[in-house]
């Protein structure tokens, strides 16, 4: 991860983990092993902060001239990268996967997913893609921080792991199409 990035809810910049060197690696290894054994993330491990940034286009008083960035904990981003690498070693993604693959557009995949959803609607069947469990966020506003609330849909922006999990799920779904 690049340095000098805004910190997430734990207020630990990535430079801390780099600066700790081997001692930091041992500490993170122990933390990650506890998470693996207990199947529980640290308190607020799934928490993120949303913040609005001006796109440097147009009037600052117009809402559409802002974009939202999601600040995740750098510690949890490291955890996600460890898990992603382990999953990638054990999975095979076919060439027909569009989403979140280097050099491949997601536009066609979005259209295919919409068609799949239409087919399910035509048959009055439910189609569920659950990506979150105990994930929440809060929003920075000019008036302060809004209380956190649960996230139930979408892809967790800034996550290293969720785009890959999405690709694996799409791989499984496409086997039956």
PDB file of C-alpha atoms in Angstrom:
ATOM      1  CA  UNK A   1       0.000   0.000   0.000  1.00  0.00           C
ATOM      2  CA  UNK A   2       1.189   3.482  -0.761  1.00  0.00           C
ATOM      3  CA  UNK A   3       2.313   5.703   2.078  1.00  0.00           C
ATOM      4  CA  UNK A   4       0.749   8.952   3.278  1.00  0.00           C
ATOM      5  CA  UNK A   5      -2.794   7.610   2.854  1.00  0.00           C
ATOM      6  CA  UNK A   6      -5.623   8.782   5.081  1.00  0.00           C
ATOM      7  CA  UNK A   7      -6.163   6.514   8.074  1.00  0.00           C
ATOM      8  CA  UNK A   8      -9.336   4.571   8.750  1.00  0.00           C
ATOM      9  CA  UNK A   9     -11.260   4.009  11.991  1.00  0.00           C
ATOM     10  CA  UNK A  10      -8.281   2.585  13.909  1.00  0.00           C
ATOM     11  CA  UNK A  11      -6.144   5.711  13.208  1.00  0.00           C
ATOM     12  CA  UNK A  12      -3.099   3.537  12.417  1.00  0.00           C
ATOM     13  CA  UNK A  13      -1.255   4.682   9.280  1.00  0.00           C
ATOM     14  CA  UNK A  14       0.447   2.068   7.111  1.00  0.00           C
ATOM     15  CA  UNK A  15       3.795   3.680   7.976  1.00  0.00           C
ATOM     16  CA  UNK A  16       3.425   2.289  11.537  1.00  0.00           C
ATOM     17  CA  UNK A  17       3.438  -1.283  10.268  1.00  0.00           C
ATOM     18  CA  UNK A  18       6.366  -0.558   7.957  1.00  0.00           C
ATOM     19  CA  UNK A  19       8.311   1.144  10.744  1.00  0.00           C
ATOM     20  CA  UNK A  20       7.833  -1.772  13.139  1.00  0.00           C
ATOM     21  CA  UNK A  21       9.548  -4.135  10.697  1.00  0.00           C
ATOM     22  CA  UNK A  22       9.899  -7.736  11.913  1.00  0.00           C
ATOM     23  CA  UNK A  23       8.258  -6.952  15.261  1.00  0.00           C
ATOM     24  CA  UNK A  24       5.195  -5.608  13.413  1.00  0.00           C
ATOM     25  CA  UNK A  25       5.087  -8.721  11.218  1.00  0.00           C
ATOM     26  CA  UNK A  26       5.098 -10.956  14.315  1.00  0.00           C
ATOM     27  CA  UNK A  27       2.379  -8.866  15.969  1.00  0.00           C
ATOM     28  CA  UNK A  28       0.203  -8.913  12.824  1.00  0.00           C
ATOM     29  CA  UNK A  29       0.788 -12.662  12.375  1.00  0.00           C
ATOM     30  CA  UNK A  30      -0.436 -13.276  15.923  1.00  0.00           C
ATOM     31  CA  UNK A  31      -3.476 -11.022  15.380  1.00  0.00           C
ATOM     32  CA  UNK A  32      -4.356 -12.696  12.070  1.00  0.00           C
ATOM     33  CA  UNK A  33      -3.964 -16.170  13.594  1.00  0.00           C
ATOM     34  CA  UNK A  34      -6.356 -15.206  16.421  1.00  0.00           C
ATOM     35  CA  UNK A  35      -8.866 -13.962  13.837  1.00  0.00           C
ATOM     36  CA  UNK A  36      -8.521 -17.231  11.863  1.00  0.00           C
ATOM     37  CA  UNK A  37      -8.912 -19.436  14.941  1.00  0.00           C
ATOM     38  CA  UNK A  38     -11.837 -17.516  16.433  1.00  0.00           C
ATOM     39  CA  UNK A  39     -13.549 -16.595  13.130  1.00  0.00           C
ATOM     40  CA  UNK A  40     -14.040 -13.128  14.611  1.00  0.00           C
ATOM     41  CA  UNK A  41     -12.515  -9.845  13.517  1.00  0.00           C
ATOM     42  CA  UNK A  42     -11.410  -7.253  15.994  1.00  0.00           C
ATOM     43  CA  UNK A  43     -14.082  -4.901  17.290  1.00  0.00           C
ATOM     44  CA  UNK A  44     -14.823  -2.394  14.519  1.00  0.00           C
ATOM     45  CA  UNK A  45     -12.776  -4.498  12.074  1.00  0.00           C
ATOM     46  CA  UNK A  46     -15.527  -4.079   9.495  1.00  0.00           C
ATOM     47  CA  UNK A  47     -16.042  -0.368  10.231  1.00  0.00           C
ATOM     48  CA  UNK A  48     -15.183   2.257   7.628  1.00  0.00           C
ATOM     49  CA  UNK A  49     -15.473   6.036   7.449  1.00  0.00           C
ATOM     50  CA  UNK A  50     -17.106   7.710   4.444  1.00  0.00           C
ATOM     51  CA  UNK A  51     -15.800  11.125   3.523  1.00  0.00           C
ATOM     52  CA  UNK A  52     -16.774  13.506   0.719  1.00  0.00           C
ATOM     53  CA  UNK A  53     -14.061  14.967  -1.528  1.00  0.00           C
ATOM     54  CA  UNK A  54     -14.503  17.745  -4.067  1.00  0.00           C
ATOM     55  CA  UNK A  55     -13.683  16.500  -7.587  1.00  0.00           C
ATOM     56  CA  UNK A  56     -12.049  19.893  -8.368  1.00  0.00           C
ATOM     57  CA  UNK A  57     -14.723  20.474 -10.998  1.00  0.00           C
ATOM     58  CA  UNK A  58     -17.403  23.114 -10.829  1.00  0.00           C
ATOM     59  CA  UNK A  59     -19.086  24.735  -7.873  1.00  0.00           C
ATOM     60  CA  UNK A  60     -18.191  23.417  -4.405  1.00  0.00           C
ATOM     61  CA  UNK A  61     -21.805  23.973  -3.296  1.00  0.00           C
ATOM     62  CA  UNK A  62     -23.190  21.441  -5.818  1.00  0.00           C
ATOM     63  CA  UNK A  63     -23.410  17.939  -4.343  1.00  0.00           C
ATOM     64  CA  UNK A  64     -22.697  16.081  -7.598  1.00  0.00           C
ATOM     65  CA  UNK A  65     -19.261  17.727  -7.747  1.00  0.00           C
ATOM     66  CA  UNK A  66     -18.151  15.540  -4.855  1.00  0.00           C
ATOM     67  CA  UNK A  67     -17.188  11.901  -4.681  1.00  0.00           C
ATOM     68  CA  UNK A  68     -17.291   9.675  -1.650  1.00  0.00           C
ATOM     69  CA  UNK A  69     -14.182   7.876  -0.453  1.00  0.00           C
ATOM     70  CA  UNK A  70     -14.282   5.047   2.026  1.00  0.00           C
ATOM     71  CA  UNK A  71     -11.497   4.902   4.578  1.00  0.00           C
ATOM     72  CA  UNK A  72     -10.829   1.379   5.820  1.00  0.00           C
ATOM     73  CA  UNK A  73      -8.406   0.334   8.505  1.00  0.00           C
ATOM     74  CA  UNK A  74      -4.926  -0.307   7.044  1.00  0.00           C
ATOM     75  CA  UNK A  75      -4.583  -3.254   9.434  1.00  0.00           C
ATOM     76  CA  UNK A  76      -7.726  -4.861   8.014  1.00  0.00           C
ATOM     77  CA  UNK A  77      -6.559  -4.121   4.454  1.00  0.00           C
ATOM     78  CA  UNK A  78      -3.396  -6.099   5.221  1.00  0.00           C
ATOM     79  CA  UNK A  79      -5.580  -8.913   6.607  1.00  0.00           C
ATOM     80  CA  UNK A  80      -7.657  -8.901   3.410  1.00  0.00           C
ATOM     81  CA  UNK A  81      -4.537  -9.144   1.264  1.00  0.00           C
ATOM     82  CA  UNK A  82      -3.287 -12.147   3.226  1.00  0.00           C
ATOM     83  CA  UNK A  83      -6.645 -13.899   2.810  1.00  0.00           C
ATOM     84  CA  UNK A  84      -6.889 -12.940  -0.872  1.00  0.00           C
ATOM     85  CA  UNK A  85      -3.471 -14.420  -1.632  1.00  0.00           C
ATOM     86  CA  UNK A  86      -4.421 -17.659   0.144  1.00  0.00           C
ATOM     87  CA  UNK A  87      -7.728 -17.917  -1.741  1.00  0.00           C
ATOM     88  CA  UNK A  88      -6.081 -17.119  -5.096  1.00  0.00           C
ATOM     89  CA  UNK A  89      -3.667 -20.034  -4.582  1.00  0.00           C
ATOM     90  CA  UNK A  90      -6.627 -22.414  -4.151  1.00  0.00           C
ATOM     91  CA  UNK A  91      -8.979 -21.160  -6.881  1.00  0.00           C
ATOM     92  CA  UNK A  92      -9.063 -21.135 -10.642  1.00  0.00           C
ATOM     93  CA  UNK A  93     -10.725 -18.201 -12.384  1.00  0.00           C
ATOM     94  CA  UNK A  94     -11.637 -18.821 -16.014  1.00  0.00           C
ATOM     95  CA  UNK A  95     -10.821 -16.350 -18.763  1.00  0.00           C
ATOM     96  CA  UNK A  96     -14.507 -15.482 -19.182  1.00  0.00           C
ATOM     97  CA  UNK A  97     -14.568 -13.571 -15.880  1.00  0.00           C
ATOM     98  CA  UNK A  98     -14.876  -9.851 -16.520  1.00  0.00           C
ATOM     99  CA  UNK A  99     -14.989  -8.210 -13.123  1.00  0.00           C
ATOM    100  CA  UNK A 100     -11.955  -7.080 -11.212  1.00  0.00           C
ATOM    101  CA  UNK A 101      -9.471  -8.778 -13.475  1.00  0.00           C
ATOM    102  CA  UNK A 102      -6.497  -6.874 -14.839  1.00  0.00           C
ATOM    103  CA  UNK A 103      -7.191  -5.402 -18.279  1.00  0.00           C
ATOM    104  CA  UNK A 104     -10.816  -6.555 -18.423  1.00  0.00           C
ATOM    105  CA  UNK A 105     -13.851  -4.228 -18.355  1.00  0.00           C
ATOM    106  CA  UNK A 106     -16.760  -4.825 -15.988  1.00  0.00           C
ATOM    107  CA  UNK A 107     -19.319  -3.185 -18.300  1.00  0.00           C
ATOM    108  CA  UNK A 108     -20.244  -6.396 -20.123  1.00  0.00           C
ATOM    109  CA  UNK A 109     -20.401  -8.302 -16.843  1.00  0.00           C
ATOM    110  CA  UNK A 110     -22.851  -5.747 -15.458  1.00  0.00           C
ATOM    111  CA  UNK A 111     -25.131  -6.281 -18.474  1.00  0.00           C
ATOM    112  CA  UNK A 112     -24.896 -10.075 -18.078  1.00  0.00           C
ATOM    113  CA  UNK A 113     -25.737  -9.813 -14.377  1.00  0.00           C
ATOM    114  CA  UNK A 114     -28.748  -7.617 -15.182  1.00  0.00           C
ATOM    115  CA  UNK A 115     -29.980 -10.210 -17.694  1.00  0.00           C
ATOM    116  CA  UNK A 116     -29.527 -12.937 -15.075  1.00  0.00           C
ATOM    117  CA  UNK A 117     -31.561 -10.878 -12.598  1.00  0.00           C
ATOM    118  CA  UNK A 118     -34.306 -10.383 -15.217  1.00  0.00           C
ATOM    119  CA  UNK A 119     -34.465 -14.145 -15.840  1.00  0.00           C
ATOM    120  CA  UNK A 120     -34.906 -14.768 -12.107  1.00  0.00           C
ATOM    121  CA  UNK A 121     -37.625 -12.087 -11.923  1.00  0.00           C
ATOM    122  CA  UNK A 122     -39.461 -13.655 -14.898  1.00  0.00           C
ATOM    123  CA  UNK A 123     -39.598 -16.947 -12.984  1.00  0.00           C
ATOM    124  CA  UNK A 124     -40.511 -15.206  -9.687  1.00  0.00           C
ATOM    125  CA  UNK A 125     -37.364 -16.572  -8.043  1.00  0.00           C
ATOM    126  CA  UNK A 126     -35.065 -14.769  -5.632  1.00  0.00           C
ATOM    127  CA  UNK A 127     -31.413 -14.167  -6.494  1.00  0.00           C
ATOM    128  CA  UNK A 128     -29.203 -13.299  -3.538  1.00  0.00           C
ATOM    129  CA  UNK A 129     -25.543 -12.321  -3.442  1.00  0.00           C
ATOM    130  CA  UNK A 130     -24.672 -11.693   0.204  1.00  0.00           C
ATOM    131  CA  UNK A 131     -21.280 -10.040   0.529  1.00  0.00           C
ATOM    132  CA  UNK A 132     -21.366  -8.656   4.069  1.00  0.00           C
ATOM    133  CA  UNK A 133     -21.557  -9.887   7.606  1.00  0.00           C
ATOM    134  CA  UNK A 134     -21.216  -7.410  10.477  1.00  0.00           C
ATOM    135  CA  UNK A 135     -19.900  -4.563   8.256  1.00  0.00           C
ATOM    136  CA  UNK A 136     -20.757  -0.977   9.119  1.00  0.00           C
ATOM    137  CA  UNK A 137     -19.738   2.541   8.163  1.00  0.00           C
ATOM    138  CA  UNK A 138     -20.138   6.107   9.305  1.00  0.00           C
ATOM    139  CA  UNK A 139     -19.976   9.377   7.393  1.00  0.00           C
ATOM    140  CA  UNK A 140     -17.854  12.489   7.926  1.00  0.00           C
ATOM    141  CA  UNK A 141     -19.913  15.624   7.404  1.00  0.00           C
ATOM    142  CA  UNK A 142     -19.110  19.310   7.930  1.00  0.00           C
ATOM    143  CA  UNK A 143     -21.111  18.998  11.158  1.00  0.00           C
ATOM    144  CA  UNK A 144     -19.139  16.007  12.459  1.00  0.00           C
ATOM    145  CA  UNK A 145     -19.320  12.223  12.296  1.00  0.00           C
ATOM    146  CA  UNK A 146     -22.676  10.472  11.800  1.00  0.00           C
ATOM    147  CA  UNK A 147     -23.276   7.389  13.945  1.00  0.00           C
ATOM    148  CA  UNK A 148     -22.259   4.137  12.237  1.00  0.00           C
ATOM    149  CA  UNK A 149     -24.847   2.051  10.392  1.00  0.00           C
ATOM    150  CA  UNK A 150     -24.743  -1.457   8.850  1.00  0.00           C
ATOM    151  CA  UNK A 151     -23.884  -2.041   5.180  1.00  0.00           C
ATOM    152  CA  UNK A 152     -25.960  -4.791   3.596  1.00  0.00           C
ATOM    153  CA  UNK A 153     -25.400  -4.489  -0.187  1.00  0.00           C
ATOM    154  CA  UNK A 154     -22.761  -3.512  -2.725  1.00  0.00           C
ATOM    155  CA  UNK A 155     -19.017  -3.980  -2.822  1.00  0.00           C
ATOM    156  CA  UNK A 156     -16.948  -2.621   0.017  1.00  0.00           C
ATOM    157  CA  UNK A 157     -14.955   0.067  -1.777  1.00  0.00           C
ATOM    158  CA  UNK A 158     -11.273   0.110  -0.953  1.00  0.00           C
ATOM    159  CA  UNK A 159     -11.342  -3.545   0.005  1.00  0.00           C
ATOM    160  CA  UNK A 160      -8.679  -5.802  -1.474  1.00  0.00           C
ATOM    161  CA  UNK A 161     -10.686  -8.932  -0.767  1.00  0.00           C
ATOM    162  CA  UNK A 162     -14.292  -8.189  -1.785  1.00  0.00           C
ATOM    163  CA  UNK A 163     -13.625  -7.688  -5.517  1.00  0.00           C
ATOM    164  CA  UNK A 164     -11.894 -11.059  -5.667  1.00  0.00           C
ATOM    165  CA  UNK A 165     -14.667 -12.766  -3.679  1.00  0.00           C
ATOM    166  CA  UNK A 166     -17.157 -11.186  -6.094  1.00  0.00           C
ATOM    167  CA  UNK A 167     -15.220 -12.722  -8.991  1.00  0.00           C
ATOM    168  CA  UNK A 168     -15.204 -16.154  -7.324  1.00  0.00           C
ATOM    169  CA  UNK A 169     -18.974 -15.926  -6.732  1.00  0.00           C
ATOM    170  CA  UNK A 170     -19.558 -14.900 -10.347  1.00  0.00           C
ATOM    171  CA  UNK A 171     -17.424 -17.874 -11.430  1.00  0.00           C
ATOM    172  CA  UNK A 172     -19.653 -20.218  -9.415  1.00  0.00           C
ATOM    173  CA  UNK A 173     -22.894 -18.641 -10.634  1.00  0.00           C
ATOM    174  CA  UNK A 174     -21.795 -18.762 -14.259  1.00  0.00           C
ATOM    175  CA  UNK A 175     -21.281 -22.544 -14.055  1.00  0.00           C
ATOM    176  CA  UNK A 176     -25.057 -22.958 -13.975  1.00  0.00           C
ATOM    177  CA  UNK A 177     -25.922 -20.522 -16.758  1.00  0.00           C
TER     178      UNK A 177
END
